PDB file of C-alpha atoms in Angstrom:
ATOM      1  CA  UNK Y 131     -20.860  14.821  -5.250  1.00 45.00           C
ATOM      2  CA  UNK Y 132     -18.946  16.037  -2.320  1.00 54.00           C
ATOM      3  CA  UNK Y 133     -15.110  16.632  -2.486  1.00 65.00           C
ATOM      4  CA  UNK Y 134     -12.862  14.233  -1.323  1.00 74.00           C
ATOM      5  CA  UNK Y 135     -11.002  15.152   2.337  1.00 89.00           C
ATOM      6  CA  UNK Y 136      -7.363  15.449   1.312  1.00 96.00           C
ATOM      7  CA  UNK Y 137      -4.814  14.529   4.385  1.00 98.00           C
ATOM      8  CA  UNK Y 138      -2.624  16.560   4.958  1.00 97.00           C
ATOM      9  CA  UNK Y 139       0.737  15.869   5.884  1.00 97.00           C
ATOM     10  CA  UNK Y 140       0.218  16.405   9.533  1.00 98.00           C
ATOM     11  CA  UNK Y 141      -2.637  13.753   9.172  1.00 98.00           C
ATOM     12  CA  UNK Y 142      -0.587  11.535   7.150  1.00 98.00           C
ATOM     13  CA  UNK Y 143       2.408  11.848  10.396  1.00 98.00           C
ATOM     14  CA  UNK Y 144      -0.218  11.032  12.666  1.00 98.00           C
ATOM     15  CA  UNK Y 145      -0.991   8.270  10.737  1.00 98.00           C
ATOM     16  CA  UNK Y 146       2.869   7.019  10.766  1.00 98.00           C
ATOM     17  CA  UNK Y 147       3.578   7.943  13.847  1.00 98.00           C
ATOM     18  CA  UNK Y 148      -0.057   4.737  15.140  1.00 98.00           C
ATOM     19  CA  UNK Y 149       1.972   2.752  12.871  1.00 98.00           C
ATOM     20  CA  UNK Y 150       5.110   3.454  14.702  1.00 98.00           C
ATOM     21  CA  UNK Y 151       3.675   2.965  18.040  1.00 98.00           C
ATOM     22  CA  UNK Y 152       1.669  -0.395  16.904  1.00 98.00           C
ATOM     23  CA  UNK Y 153       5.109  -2.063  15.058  1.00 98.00           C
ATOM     24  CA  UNK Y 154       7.235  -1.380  18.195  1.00 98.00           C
ATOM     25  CA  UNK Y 155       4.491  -2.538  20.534  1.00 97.00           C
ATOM     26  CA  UNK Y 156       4.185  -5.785  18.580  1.00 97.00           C
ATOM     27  CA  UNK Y 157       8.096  -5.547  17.560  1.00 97.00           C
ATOM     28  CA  UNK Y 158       7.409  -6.619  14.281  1.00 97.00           C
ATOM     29  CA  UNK Y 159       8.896  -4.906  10.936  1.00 98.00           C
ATOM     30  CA  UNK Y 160       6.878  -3.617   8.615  1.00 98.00           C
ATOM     31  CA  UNK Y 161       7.385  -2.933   4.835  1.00 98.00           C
ATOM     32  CA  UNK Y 162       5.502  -1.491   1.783  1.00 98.00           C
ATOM     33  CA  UNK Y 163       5.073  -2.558  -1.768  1.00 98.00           C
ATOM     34  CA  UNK Y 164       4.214   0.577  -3.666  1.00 98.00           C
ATOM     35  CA  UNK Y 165       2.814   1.207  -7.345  1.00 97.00           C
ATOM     36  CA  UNK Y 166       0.639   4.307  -7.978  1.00 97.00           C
ATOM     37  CA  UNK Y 167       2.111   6.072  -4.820  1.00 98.00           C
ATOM     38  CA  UNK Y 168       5.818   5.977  -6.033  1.00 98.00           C
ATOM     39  CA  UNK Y 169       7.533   5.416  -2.093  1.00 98.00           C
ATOM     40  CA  UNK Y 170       5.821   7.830  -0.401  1.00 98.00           C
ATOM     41  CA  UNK Y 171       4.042   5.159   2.233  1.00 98.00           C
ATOM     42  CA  UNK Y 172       7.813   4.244   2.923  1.00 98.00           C
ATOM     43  CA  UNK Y 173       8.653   7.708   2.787  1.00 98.00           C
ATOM     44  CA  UNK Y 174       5.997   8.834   5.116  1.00 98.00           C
ATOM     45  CA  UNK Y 175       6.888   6.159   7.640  1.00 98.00           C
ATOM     46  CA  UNK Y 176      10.631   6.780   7.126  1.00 98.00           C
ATOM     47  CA  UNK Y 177      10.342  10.360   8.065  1.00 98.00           C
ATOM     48  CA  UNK Y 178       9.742   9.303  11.694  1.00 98.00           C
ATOM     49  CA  UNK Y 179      13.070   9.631  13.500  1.00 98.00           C
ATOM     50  CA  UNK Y 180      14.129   6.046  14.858  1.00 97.00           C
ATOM     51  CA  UNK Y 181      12.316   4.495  12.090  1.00 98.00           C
ATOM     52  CA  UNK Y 182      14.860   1.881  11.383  1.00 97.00           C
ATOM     53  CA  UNK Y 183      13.969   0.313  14.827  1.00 98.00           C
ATOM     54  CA  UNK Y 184      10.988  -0.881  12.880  1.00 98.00           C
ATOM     55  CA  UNK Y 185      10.837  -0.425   9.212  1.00 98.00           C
ATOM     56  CA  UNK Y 186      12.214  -3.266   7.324  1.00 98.00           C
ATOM     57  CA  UNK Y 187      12.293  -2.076   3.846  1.00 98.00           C
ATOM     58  CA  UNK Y 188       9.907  -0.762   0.627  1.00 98.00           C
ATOM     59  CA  UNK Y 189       9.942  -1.221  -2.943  1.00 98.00           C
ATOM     60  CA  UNK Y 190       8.539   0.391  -6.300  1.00 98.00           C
ATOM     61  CA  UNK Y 191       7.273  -1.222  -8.720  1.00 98.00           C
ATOM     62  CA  UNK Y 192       5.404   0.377 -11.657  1.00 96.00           C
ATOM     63  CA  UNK Y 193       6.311  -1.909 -14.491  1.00 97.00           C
ATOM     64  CA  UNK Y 194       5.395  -5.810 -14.791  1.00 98.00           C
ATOM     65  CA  UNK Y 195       8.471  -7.017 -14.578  1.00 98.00           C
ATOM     66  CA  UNK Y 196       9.721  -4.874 -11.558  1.00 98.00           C
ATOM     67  CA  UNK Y 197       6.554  -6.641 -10.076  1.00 98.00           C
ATOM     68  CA  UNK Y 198       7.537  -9.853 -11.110  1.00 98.00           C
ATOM     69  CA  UNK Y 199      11.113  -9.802 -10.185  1.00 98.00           C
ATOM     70  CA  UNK Y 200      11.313  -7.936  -6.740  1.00 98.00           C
ATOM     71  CA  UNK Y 201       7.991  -9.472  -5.140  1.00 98.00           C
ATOM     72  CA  UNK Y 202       6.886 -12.378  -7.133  1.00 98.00           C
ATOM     73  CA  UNK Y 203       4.051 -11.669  -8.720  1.00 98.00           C
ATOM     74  CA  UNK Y 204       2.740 -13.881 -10.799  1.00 98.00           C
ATOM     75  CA  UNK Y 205       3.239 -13.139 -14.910  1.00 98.00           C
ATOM     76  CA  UNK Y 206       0.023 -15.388 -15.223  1.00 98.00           C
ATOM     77  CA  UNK Y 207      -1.888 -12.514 -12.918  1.00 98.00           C
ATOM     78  CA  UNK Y 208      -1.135  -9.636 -14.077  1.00 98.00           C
ATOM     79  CA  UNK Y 209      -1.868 -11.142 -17.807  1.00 98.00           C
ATOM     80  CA  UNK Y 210      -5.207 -12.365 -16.406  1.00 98.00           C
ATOM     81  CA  UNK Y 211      -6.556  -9.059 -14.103  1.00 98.00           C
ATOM     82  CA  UNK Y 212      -3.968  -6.378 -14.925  1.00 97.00           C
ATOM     83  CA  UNK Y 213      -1.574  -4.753 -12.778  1.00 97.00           C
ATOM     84  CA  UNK Y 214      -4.683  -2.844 -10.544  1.00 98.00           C
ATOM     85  CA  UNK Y 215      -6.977  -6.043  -9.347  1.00 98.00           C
ATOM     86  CA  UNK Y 216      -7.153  -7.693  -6.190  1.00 98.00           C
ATOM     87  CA  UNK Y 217      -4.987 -10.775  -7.244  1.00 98.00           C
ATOM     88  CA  UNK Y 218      -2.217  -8.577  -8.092  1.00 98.00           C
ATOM     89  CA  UNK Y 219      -2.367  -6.504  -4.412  1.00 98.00           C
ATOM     90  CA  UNK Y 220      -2.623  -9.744  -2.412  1.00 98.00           C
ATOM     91  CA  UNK Y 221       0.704 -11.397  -4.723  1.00 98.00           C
ATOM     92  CA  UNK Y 222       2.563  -7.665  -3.944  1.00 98.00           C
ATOM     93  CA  UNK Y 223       1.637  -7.729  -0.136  1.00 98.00           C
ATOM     94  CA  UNK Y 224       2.641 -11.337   0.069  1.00 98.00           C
ATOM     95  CA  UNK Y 225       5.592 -11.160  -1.888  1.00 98.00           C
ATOM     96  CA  UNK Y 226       6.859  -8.227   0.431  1.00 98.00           C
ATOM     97  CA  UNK Y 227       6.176 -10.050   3.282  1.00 96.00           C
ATOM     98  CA  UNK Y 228       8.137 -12.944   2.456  1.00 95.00           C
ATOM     99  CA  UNK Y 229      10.856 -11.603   0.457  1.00 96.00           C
ATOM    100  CA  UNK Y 230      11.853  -8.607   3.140  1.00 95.00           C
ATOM    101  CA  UNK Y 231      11.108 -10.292   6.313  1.00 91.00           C
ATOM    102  CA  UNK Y 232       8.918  -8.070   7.917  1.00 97.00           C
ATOM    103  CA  UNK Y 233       5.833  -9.008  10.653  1.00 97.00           C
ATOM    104  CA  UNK Y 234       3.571  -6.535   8.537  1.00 98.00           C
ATOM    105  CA  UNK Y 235       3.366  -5.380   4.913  1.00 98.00           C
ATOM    106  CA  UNK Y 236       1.264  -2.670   2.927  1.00 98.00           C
ATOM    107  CA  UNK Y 237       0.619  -2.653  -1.182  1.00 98.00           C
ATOM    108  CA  UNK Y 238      -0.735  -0.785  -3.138  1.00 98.00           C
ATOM    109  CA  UNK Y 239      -1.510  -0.305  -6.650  1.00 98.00           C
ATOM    110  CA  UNK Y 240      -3.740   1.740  -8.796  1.00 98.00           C
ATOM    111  CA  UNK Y 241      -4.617   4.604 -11.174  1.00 98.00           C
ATOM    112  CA  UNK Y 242      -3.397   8.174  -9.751  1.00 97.00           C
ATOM    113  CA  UNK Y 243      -4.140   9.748 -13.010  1.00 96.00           C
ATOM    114  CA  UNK Y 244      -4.494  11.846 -14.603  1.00 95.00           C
ATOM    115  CA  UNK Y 245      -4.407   9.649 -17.410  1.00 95.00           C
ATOM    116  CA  UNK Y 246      -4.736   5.871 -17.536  1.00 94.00           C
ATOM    117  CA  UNK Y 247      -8.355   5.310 -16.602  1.00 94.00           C
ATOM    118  CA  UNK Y 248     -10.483   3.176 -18.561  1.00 94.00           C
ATOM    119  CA  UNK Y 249     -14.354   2.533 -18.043  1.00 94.00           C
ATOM    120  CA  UNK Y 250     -13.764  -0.896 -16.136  1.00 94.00           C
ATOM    121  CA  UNK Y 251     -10.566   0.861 -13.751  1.00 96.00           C
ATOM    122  CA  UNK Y 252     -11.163   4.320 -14.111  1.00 97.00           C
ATOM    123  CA  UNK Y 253      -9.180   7.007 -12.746  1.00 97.00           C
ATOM    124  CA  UNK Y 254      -8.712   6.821  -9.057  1.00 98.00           C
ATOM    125  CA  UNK Y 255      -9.489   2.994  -8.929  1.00 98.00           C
ATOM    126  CA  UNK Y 256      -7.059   2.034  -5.846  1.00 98.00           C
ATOM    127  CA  UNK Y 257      -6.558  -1.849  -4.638  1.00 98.00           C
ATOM    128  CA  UNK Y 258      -4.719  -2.078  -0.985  1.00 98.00           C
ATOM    129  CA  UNK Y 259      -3.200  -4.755   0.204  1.00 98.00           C
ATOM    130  CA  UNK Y 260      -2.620  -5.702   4.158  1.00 98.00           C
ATOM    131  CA  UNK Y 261      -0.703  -8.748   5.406  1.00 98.00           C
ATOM    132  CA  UNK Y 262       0.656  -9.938   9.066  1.00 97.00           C
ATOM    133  CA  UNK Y 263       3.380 -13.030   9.098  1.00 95.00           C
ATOM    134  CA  UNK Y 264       1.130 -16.121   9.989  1.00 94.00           C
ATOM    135  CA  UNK Y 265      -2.212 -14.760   8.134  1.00 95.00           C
ATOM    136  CA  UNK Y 266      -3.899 -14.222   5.659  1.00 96.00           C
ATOM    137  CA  UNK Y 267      -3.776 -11.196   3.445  1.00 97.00           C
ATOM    138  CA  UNK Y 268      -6.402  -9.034   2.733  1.00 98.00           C
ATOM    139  CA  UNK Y 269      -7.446  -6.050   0.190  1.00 98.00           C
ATOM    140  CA  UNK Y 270      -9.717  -3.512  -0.436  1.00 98.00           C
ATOM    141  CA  UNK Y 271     -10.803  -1.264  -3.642  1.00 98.00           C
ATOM    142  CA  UNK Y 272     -11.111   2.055  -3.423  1.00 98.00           C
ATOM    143  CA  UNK Y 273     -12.504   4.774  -5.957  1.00 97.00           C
ATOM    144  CA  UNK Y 274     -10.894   7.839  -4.802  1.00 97.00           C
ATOM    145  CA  UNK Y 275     -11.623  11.188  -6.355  1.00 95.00           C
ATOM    146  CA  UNK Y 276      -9.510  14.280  -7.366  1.00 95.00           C
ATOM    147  CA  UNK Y 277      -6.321  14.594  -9.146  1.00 96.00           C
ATOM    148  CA  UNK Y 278      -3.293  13.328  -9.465  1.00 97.00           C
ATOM    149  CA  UNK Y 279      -1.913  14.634  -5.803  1.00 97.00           C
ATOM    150  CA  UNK Y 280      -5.475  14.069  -4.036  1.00 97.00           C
ATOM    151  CA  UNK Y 281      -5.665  10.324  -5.283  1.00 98.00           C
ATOM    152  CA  UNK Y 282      -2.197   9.520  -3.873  1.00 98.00           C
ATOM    153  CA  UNK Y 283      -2.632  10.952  -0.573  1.00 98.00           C
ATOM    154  CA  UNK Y 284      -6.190   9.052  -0.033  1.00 98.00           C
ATOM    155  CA  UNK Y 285      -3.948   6.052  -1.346  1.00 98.00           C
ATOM    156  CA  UNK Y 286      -1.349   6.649   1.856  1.00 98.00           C
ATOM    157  CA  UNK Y 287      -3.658   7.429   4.295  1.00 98.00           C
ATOM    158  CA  UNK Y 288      -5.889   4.314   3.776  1.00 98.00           C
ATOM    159  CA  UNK Y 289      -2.811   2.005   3.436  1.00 98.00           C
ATOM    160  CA  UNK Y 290      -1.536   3.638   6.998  1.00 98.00           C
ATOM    161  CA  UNK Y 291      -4.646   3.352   8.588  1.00 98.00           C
ATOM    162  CA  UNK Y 292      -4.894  -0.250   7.383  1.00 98.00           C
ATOM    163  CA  UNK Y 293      -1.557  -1.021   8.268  1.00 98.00           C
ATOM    164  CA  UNK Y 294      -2.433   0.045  12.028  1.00 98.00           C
ATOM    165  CA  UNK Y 295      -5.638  -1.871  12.271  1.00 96.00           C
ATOM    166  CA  UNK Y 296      -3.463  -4.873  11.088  1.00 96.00           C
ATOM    167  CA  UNK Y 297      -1.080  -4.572  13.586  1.00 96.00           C
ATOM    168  CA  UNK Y 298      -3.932  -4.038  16.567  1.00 94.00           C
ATOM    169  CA  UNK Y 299      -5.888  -6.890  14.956  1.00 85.00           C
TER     170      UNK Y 299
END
């Protein structure tokens, strides 16, 4: 199996910096929903100077409750599928999108390791989330490879590059 291509922080500021330019030609806000990457989508984006001209706001949530309470989330869903599944993204994306007011929203959740696999959601098992005001959300699984540090940057450059095509779409 080939190694995974780890971005690098000047790819993941490239990335940010489409995002930028795509938000403030569409002057929409965008905001982020994070689990396995801990803030550092926001933080990535926030790291652009000016950002508040177009970032609305992001939140962590690693616990059930945090996901129930500060985006909605269904208790019912993450009973039923588990905090990594596709219902759970698309409840986190949505919930972000309504709660914070932004045009655009990002979330993610999954299993950065390098514990916390099992044989159904193993180890680098990623769900992303993408939503615009006025559609419909999507998401889409990823299996990254690599530890820890190489799952969470895949995790940020997908959602970025997602979060671009959304706003272009």
């Amino acid at each position: 199996m080939d190694s995974p291509t780890i971005p690098s922080d000047a790819d993941l500021m490239a990335l940010a910096q489409d995002v930028a330019t795509a938000a403030q030609e569409r002057r929409v806000m965008v905001a982020t929903a994070e689990s396995c990457t801990g803030g550092w989508i926001a933080k990535t984006l926030t790291d652009l100077a000016g950002s508040s001209a177009w970032f609305e706001a992001g939140v962590v949530t690693y616990s059930y409750s945090a996901k129930e309470s500060l985006l909605g989330v269904n208790p019912r869903t993450l009973e039923r599928t588990g905090a990594v599944s596709e219902e759970t993204v698309l409840e986190m994306v949505s919930g972000a999108l309504a709660r914070y007011g932004a045009g655009v929203a990002v979330a993610v959740t999954g299993i950065a390791g390098p514990s916390g696999g099992t044989p159904d959601k193993p180890v680098g098992t990623v769900w992303i989330g993408w939503k615009r005001r006025g559609g419909y959300a999507r998401a889409e699984l990823f299996h990254f490879s690599g530890d820890r540090e190489a799952v969470r940057r895949q995790t940020v450059a997908r959602a970025l590059a997602g979060m671009t095509s959304e706003l272009r779409g």
